[in-house]
Short mmCIF file of C-alpha atoms and ligand atoms in Angstrom, two decimals:
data_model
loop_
_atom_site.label_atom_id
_atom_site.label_comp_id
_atom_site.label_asym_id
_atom_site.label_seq_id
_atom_site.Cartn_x
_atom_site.Cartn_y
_atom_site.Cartn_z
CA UNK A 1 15.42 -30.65 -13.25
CA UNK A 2 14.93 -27.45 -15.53
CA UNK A 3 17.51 -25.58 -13.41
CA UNK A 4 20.05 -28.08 -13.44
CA UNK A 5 19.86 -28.49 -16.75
CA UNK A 6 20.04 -24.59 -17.17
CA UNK A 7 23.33 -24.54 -15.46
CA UNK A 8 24.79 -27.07 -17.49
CA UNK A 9 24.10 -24.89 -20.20
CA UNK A 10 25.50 -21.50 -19.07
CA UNK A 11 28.21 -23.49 -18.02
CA UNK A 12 29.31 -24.84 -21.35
CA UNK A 13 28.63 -21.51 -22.62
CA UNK A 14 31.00 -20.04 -20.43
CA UNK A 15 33.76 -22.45 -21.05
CA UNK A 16 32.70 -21.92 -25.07
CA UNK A 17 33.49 -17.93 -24.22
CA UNK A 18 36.59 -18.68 -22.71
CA UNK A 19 38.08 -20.89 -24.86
CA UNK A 20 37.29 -19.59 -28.41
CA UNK A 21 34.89 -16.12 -28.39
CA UNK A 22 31.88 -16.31 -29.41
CA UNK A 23 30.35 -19.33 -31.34
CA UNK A 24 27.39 -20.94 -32.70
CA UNK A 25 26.80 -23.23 -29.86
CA UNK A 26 26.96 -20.66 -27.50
CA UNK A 27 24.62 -18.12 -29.28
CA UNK A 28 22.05 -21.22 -29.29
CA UNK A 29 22.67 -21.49 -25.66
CA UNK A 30 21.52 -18.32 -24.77
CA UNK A 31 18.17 -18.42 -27.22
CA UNK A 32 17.68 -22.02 -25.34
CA UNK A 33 17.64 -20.12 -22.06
CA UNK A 34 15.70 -17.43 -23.46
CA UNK A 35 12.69 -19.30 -24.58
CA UNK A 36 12.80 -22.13 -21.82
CA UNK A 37 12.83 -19.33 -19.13
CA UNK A 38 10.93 -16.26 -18.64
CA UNK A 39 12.47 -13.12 -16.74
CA UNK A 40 11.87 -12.81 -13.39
CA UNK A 41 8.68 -11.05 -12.04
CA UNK A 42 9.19 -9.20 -8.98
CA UNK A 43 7.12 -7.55 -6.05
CA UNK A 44 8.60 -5.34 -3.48
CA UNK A 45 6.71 -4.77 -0.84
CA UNK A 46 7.20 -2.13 1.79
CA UNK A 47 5.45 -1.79 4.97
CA UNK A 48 6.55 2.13 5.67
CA UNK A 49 7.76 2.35 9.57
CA UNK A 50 7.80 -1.80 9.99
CA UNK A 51 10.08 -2.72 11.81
CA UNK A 52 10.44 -6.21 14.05
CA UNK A 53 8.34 -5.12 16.89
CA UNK A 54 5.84 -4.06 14.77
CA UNK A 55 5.82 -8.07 12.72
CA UNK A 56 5.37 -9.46 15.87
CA UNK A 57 2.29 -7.43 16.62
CA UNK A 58 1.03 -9.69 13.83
CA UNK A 59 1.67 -12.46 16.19
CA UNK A 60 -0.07 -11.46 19.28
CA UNK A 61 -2.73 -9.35 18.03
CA UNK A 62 -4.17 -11.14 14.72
CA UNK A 63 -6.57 -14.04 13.96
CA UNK A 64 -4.48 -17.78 13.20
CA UNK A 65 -0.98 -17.60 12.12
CA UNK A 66 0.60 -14.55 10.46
CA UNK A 67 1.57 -14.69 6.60
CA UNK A 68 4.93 -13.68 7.17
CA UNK A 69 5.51 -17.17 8.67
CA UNK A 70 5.49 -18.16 5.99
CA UNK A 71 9.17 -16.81 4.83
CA UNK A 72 11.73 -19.12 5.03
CA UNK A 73 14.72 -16.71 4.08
CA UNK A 74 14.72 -13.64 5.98
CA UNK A 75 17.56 -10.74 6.52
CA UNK A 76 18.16 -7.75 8.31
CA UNK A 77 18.85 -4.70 6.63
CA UNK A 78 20.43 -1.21 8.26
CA UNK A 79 19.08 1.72 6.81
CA UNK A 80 20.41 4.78 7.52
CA UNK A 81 21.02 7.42 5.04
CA UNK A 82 24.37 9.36 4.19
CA UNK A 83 22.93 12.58 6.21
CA UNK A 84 21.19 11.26 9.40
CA UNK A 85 21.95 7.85 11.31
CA UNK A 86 17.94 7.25 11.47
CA UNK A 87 16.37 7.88 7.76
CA UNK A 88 13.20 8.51 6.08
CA UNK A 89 11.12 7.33 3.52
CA UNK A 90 12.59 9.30 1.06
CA UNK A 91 16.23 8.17 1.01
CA UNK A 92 14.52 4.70 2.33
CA UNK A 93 12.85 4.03 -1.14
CA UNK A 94 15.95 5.63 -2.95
CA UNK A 95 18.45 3.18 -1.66
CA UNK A 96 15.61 0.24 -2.68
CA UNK A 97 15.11 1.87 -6.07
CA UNK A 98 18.55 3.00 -7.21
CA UNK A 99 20.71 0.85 -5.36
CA UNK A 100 22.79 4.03 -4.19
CA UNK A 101 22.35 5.39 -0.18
CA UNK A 102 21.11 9.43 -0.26
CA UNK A 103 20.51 12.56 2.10
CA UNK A 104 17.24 12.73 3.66
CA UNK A 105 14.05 13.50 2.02
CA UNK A 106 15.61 13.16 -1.23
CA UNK A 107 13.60 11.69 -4.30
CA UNK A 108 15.46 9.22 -6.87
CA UNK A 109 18.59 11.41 -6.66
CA UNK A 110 21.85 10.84 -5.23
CA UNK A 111 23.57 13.00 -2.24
CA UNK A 112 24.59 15.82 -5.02
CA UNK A 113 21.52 15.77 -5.86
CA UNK A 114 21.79 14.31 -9.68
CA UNK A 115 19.41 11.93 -11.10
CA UNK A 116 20.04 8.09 -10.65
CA UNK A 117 18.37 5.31 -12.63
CA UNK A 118 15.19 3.54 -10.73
CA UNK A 119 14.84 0.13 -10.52
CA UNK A 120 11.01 0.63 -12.15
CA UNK A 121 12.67 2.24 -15.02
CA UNK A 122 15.50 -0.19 -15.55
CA UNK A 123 13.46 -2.63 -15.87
CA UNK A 124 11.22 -1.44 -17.97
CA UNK A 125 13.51 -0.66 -20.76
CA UNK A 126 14.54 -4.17 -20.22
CA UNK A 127 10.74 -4.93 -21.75
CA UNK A 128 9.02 -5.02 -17.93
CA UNK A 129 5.64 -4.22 -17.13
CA UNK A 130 5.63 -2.12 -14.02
CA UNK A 131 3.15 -1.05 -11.38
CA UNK A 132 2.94 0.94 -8.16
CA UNK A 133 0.30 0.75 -5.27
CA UNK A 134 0.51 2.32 -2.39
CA UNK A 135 -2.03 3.89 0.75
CA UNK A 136 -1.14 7.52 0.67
CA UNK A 137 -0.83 9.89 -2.66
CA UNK A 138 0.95 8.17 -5.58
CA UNK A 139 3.27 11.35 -5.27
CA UNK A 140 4.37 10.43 -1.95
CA UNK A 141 7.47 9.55 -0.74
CA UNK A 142 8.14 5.38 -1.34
CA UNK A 143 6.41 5.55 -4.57
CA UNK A 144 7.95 8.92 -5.67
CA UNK A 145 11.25 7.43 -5.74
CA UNK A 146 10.78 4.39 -7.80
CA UNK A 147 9.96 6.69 -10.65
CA UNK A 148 10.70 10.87 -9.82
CA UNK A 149 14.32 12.40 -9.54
CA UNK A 150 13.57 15.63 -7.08
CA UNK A 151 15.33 17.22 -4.50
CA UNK A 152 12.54 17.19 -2.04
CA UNK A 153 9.87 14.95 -1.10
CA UNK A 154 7.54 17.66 -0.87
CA UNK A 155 7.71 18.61 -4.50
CA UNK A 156 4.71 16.67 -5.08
CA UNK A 157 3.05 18.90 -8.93
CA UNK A 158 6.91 18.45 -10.23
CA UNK A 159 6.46 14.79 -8.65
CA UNK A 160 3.29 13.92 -10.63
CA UNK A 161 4.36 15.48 -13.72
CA UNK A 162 7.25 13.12 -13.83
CA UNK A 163 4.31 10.26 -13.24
CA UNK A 164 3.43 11.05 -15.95
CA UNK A 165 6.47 10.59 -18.49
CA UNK A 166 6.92 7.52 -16.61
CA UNK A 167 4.71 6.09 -18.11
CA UNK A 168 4.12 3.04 -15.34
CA UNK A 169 1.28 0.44 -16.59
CA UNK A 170 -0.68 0.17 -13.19
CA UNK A 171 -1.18 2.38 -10.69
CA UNK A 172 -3.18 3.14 -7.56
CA UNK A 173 -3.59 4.95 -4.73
CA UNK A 174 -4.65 8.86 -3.82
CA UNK A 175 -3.14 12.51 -4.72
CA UNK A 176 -5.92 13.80 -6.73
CA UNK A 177 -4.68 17.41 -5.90
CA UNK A 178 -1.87 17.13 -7.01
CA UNK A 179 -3.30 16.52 -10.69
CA UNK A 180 -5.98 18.77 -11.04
CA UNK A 181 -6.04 21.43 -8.50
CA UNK A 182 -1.79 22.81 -9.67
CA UNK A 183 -0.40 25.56 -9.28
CA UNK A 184 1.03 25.89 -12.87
CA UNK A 185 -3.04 25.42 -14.01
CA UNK A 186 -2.41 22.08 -15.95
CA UNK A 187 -4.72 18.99 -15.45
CA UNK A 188 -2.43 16.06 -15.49
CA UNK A 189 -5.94 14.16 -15.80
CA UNK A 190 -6.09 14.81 -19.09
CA UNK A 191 -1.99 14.20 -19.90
CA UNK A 192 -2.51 10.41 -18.26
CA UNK A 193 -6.01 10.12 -21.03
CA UNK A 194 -4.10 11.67 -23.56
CA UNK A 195 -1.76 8.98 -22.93
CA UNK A 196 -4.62 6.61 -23.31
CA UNK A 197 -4.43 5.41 -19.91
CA UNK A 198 -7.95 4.27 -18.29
CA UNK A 199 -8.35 6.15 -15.26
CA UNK A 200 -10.40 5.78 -12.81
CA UNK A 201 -10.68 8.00 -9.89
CA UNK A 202 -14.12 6.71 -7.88
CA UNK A 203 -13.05 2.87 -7.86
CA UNK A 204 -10.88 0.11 -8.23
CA UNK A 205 -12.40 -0.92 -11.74
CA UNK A 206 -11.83 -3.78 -13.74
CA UNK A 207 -8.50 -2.62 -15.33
CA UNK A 208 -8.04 -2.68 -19.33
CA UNK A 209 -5.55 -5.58 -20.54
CA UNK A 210 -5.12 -3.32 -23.21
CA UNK A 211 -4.24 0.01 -22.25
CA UNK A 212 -2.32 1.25 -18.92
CA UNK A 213 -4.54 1.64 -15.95
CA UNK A 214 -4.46 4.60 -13.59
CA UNK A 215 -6.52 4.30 -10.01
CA UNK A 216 -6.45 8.04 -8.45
CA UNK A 217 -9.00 7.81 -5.41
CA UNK A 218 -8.76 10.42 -3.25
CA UNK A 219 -7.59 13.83 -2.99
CA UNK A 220 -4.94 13.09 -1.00
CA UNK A 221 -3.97 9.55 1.10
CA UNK A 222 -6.58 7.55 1.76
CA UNK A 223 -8.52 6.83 4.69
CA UNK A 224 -6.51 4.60 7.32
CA UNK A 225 -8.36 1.12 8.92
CA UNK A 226 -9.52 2.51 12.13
CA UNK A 227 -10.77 5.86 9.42
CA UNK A 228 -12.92 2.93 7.37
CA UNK A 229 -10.64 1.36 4.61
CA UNK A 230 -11.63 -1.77 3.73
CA UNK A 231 -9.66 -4.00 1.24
CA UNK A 232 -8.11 -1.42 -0.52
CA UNK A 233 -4.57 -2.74 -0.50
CA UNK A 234 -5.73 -6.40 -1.24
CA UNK A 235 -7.95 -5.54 -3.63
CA UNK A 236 -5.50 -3.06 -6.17
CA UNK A 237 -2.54 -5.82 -5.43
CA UNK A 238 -4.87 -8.65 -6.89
CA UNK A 239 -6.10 -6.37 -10.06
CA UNK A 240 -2.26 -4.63 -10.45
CA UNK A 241 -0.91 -8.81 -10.77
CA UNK A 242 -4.01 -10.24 -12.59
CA UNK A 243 -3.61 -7.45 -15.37
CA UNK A 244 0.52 -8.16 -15.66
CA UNK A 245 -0.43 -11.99 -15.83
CA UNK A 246 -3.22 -11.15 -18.25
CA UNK A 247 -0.32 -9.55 -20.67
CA UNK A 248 2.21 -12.01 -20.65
CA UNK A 249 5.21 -9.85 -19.83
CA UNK A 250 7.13 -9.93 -16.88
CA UNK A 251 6.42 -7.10 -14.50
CA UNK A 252 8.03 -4.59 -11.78
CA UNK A 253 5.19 -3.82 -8.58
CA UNK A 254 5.77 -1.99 -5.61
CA UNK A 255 2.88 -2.22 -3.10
CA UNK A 256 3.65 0.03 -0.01
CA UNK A 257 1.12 -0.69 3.17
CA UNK A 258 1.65 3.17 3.86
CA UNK A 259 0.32 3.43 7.69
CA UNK A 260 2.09 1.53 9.47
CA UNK A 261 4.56 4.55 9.78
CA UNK A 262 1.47 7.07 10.50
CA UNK A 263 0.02 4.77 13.45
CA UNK A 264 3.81 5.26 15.08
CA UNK A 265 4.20 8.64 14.73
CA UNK A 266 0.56 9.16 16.11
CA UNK A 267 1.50 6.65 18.98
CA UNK A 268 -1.87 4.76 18.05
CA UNK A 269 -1.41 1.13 18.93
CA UNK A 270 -4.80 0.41 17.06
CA UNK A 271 -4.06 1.94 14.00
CA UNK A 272 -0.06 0.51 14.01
CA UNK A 273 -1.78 -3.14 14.82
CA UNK A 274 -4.83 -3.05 12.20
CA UNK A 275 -2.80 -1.58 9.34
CA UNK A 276 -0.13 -4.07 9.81
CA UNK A 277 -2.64 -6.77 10.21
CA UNK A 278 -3.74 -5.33 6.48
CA UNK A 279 -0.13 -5.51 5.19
CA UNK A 280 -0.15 -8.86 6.38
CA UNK A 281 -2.91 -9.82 4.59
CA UNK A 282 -1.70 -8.75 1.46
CA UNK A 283 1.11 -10.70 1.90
CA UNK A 284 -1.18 -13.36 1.54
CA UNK A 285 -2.88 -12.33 -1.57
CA UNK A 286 0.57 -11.94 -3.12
CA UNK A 287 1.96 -15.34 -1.49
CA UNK A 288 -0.60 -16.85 -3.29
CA UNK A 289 0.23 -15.21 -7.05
CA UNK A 290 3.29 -16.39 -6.14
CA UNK A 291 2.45 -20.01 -5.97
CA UNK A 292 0.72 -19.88 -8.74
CA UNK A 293 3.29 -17.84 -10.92
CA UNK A 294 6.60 -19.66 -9.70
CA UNK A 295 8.48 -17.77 -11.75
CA UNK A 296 8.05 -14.89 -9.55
CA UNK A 297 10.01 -12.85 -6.14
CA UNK A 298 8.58 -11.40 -3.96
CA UNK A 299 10.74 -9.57 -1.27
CA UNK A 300 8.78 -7.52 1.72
CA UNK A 301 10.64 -4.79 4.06
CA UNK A 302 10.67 -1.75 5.42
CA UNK A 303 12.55 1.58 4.98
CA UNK A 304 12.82 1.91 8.77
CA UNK A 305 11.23 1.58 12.25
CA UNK A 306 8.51 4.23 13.87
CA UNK A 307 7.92 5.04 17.08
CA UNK A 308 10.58 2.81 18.63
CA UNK A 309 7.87 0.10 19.85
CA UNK A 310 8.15 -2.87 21.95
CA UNK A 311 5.31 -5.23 23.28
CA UNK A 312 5.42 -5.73 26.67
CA UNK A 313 3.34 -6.54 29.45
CA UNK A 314 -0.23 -5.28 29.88
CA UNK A 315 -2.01 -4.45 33.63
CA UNK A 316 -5.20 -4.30 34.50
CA UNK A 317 -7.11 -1.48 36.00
CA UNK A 318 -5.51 -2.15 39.84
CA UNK A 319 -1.85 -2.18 37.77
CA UNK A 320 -1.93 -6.20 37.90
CA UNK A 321 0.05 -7.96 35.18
CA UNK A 322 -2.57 -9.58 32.97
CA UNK A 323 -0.27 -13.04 32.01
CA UNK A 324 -2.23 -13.54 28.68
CA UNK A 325 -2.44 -10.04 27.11
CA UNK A 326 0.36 -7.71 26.11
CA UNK A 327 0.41 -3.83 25.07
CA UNK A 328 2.44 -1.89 22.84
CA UNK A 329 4.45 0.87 24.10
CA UNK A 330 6.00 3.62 22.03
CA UNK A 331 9.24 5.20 22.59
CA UNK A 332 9.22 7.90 20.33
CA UNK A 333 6.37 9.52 17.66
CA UNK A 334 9.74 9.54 15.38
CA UNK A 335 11.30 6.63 13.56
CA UNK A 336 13.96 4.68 15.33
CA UNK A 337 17.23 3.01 13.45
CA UNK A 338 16.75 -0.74 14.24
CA UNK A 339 17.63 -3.14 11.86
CA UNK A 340 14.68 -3.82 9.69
CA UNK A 341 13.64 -7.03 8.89
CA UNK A 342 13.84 -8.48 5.39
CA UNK A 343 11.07 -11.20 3.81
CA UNK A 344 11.87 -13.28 0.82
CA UNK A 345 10.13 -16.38 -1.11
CA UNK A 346 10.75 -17.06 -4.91
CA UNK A 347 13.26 -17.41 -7.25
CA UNK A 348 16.66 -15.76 -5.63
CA UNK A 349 14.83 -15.64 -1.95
CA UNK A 350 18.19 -17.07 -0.83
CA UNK A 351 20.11 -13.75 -1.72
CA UNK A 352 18.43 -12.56 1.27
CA UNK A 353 19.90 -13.80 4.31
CA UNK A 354 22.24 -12.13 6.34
CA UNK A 355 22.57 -8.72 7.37
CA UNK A 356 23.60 -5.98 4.99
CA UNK A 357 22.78 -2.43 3.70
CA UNK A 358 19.28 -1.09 2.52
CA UNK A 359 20.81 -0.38 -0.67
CA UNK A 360 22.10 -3.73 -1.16
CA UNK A 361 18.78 -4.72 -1.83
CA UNK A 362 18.34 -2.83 -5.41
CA UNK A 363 21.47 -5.42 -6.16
CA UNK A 364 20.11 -8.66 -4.28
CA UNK A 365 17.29 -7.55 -6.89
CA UNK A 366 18.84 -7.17 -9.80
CA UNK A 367 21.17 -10.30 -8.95
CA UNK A 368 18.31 -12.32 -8.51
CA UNK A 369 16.89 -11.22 -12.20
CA UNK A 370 20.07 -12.19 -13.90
CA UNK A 371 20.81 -15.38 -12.18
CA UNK A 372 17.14 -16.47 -12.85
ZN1 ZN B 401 7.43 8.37 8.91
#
């Protein structure tokens, strides 16, 4: 009911425009959808190196049904990068965040290597609350280039520095060096306090409603599943949404499941299988914000495929199929350039279907913000 009669609205508004400039009536449209509507939150979600194979090992190697099933509008993306035919995270994350296809390895810049506009910082000029979590150091590649503009993904002192100017509200994951232990002698510690962040760099804390909250855990990523993480992922996804709830203000988050890549290029089935089990059940922790927040989008992909996995049939010790069990073989320890599947549920999911270009997504994004 509150959509249709939305339309109706931007559709006399538009006829108003047309006909005669701008008027009274229309200017009282737009407050009317103002206050009757809030902007759109969003979450992105990227499980680094997940590609279809690695979904389905969701299917066959979990406990009860998968949270991915429960997507009901679901793409394919191609995501290669204007260098190489099979990309990285780098120019994965920049397509995502900028809307623009780059060279490999590159950072929030575009193939000349000049700085483009993020997605994350868009948005936040637009009055957005925005938040990054991710598995390995918060300099790292996917979350680098929602908010850095480097050449390099290995530039991680220049990356964090430019963390800090960003000024994002919520943060987690590792990269303590990268802080403290610099080669030009500063202690970016101290730059995100004398920012008045709250940072915490033992635990995931109760955040502050009323400050921004940094989580810096580790010295570098931190530890995979089969290496003893527990909830990690859940856990900072739950406090990053409770504290953008908590303030009223619609909100930007990124959460990257990081290992999913790292399990393919180590050709370790266990570790590809338990972190995307983990993924998965974030998913769930954010399919249920959702719910409760309607007025919410939550899209989950991947910047490419690793280790060019299928799931095929396992033998036993006498090389006998064994009909109910199957193994996961790796191709490669390198990622692969399969289309990439492409989750959404919320307002705009349906801008999702089909099969397009990684890039795309920045505008199925931004599309879905305006139209909502
Ligand atoms: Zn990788």
């Amino acid at each position: 009911m509150k959509r249709d009669f939305k339309k109706i609205l931007v559709f006399s508004a538009i006829s108003i425009a047309i006909g005669c400039g701008k008027t009274s009536e229309e200017k009282t449209t737009a407050a009317t959808k103002e206050s009757e509507e809030e902007p759109l939150n969003i979450i992105f979600m990227v499980g680094d190196g997940m590609g279809i194979p690695q979904v389905s090992s969701a299917f066959y190697f979990g406990e009860g049904e998968p949270n991915f099933k429960q997507f009901e509008n679901i793409g394919l993306s191609r995501t290669s990068s204007t260098s190489h035919l099979i990309t990285d995270s780098a120019a994965g994350a920049t397509a995502f965040s900028t809307g623009k296809k780059t060279y490999k390895r590159a950072i929030g810049v575009s193939s000349d290597t000049l700085p483009l506009p993020t997605i994350l910082e868009q948005l936040k000029d637009r009055g957005y609350q925005t938040g990054l979590v991710s598995l390995t150091s918060i300099t790292h590649a996917t979350p680098a280039a929602f908010y850095a503009h480097v050449e390099d993904r290995d530039m991680h002192e220049e990356i964090a520095k430019q963390l800090i100017d960003a000024e994002v509200d919520f943060f987690a994951g590792g990269g303590k060096k990268y802080f403290r232990t610099r080669e030009d002698g500063m202690n970016l510690f101290d730059s995100l306090k004398a920012k008045e962040y709250k940072l915490d760099t033992l635990e995931l804390s109760k955040p502050n409603n009323d400050r921004r909250n940094a989580y810096v855990l580790t010295e570098e990523g931190l530890p995979s599943k089969p290496e003893g993480r527990k909830d990690f992922l859940q856990q900072a996804s739950k406090l990053g949404l409770d504290y953008f709830a908590a303030n009223n203000k619609p909100f930007f988050m990124m959460i990257e499941g990081s290992y999913i890549d790292w399990g393919g290029h180590a050709k370790d089935d266990n570790m590809m299988i338990q972190e995307v089990l983990d993924f998965d059940k974030t998913i769930g922790v954010v399919l249920d914000f959702v719910k409760a927040h309607p007025n919410t989008l939550v899209v989950v992909t991947a910047d490419h495929e690793t280790g060019g996995v299928s799931i095929g049939k396992a033998y036993d010790e006498s090389g006998k199929e064994i009909p109910q069990q199957v193994q996961v073989y790796f191709n490669t320890d390198q990622h692969s350039t399969e289309l990439i599947p492409v989750f959404a549920k919320g307002k705009g999911e349906e801008l999702f279907r089909g099969i397009y270009e990684n890039n795309e997504i920045y505008h199925k994004l931004m599309q879905a913000i305006d139209e909502n």
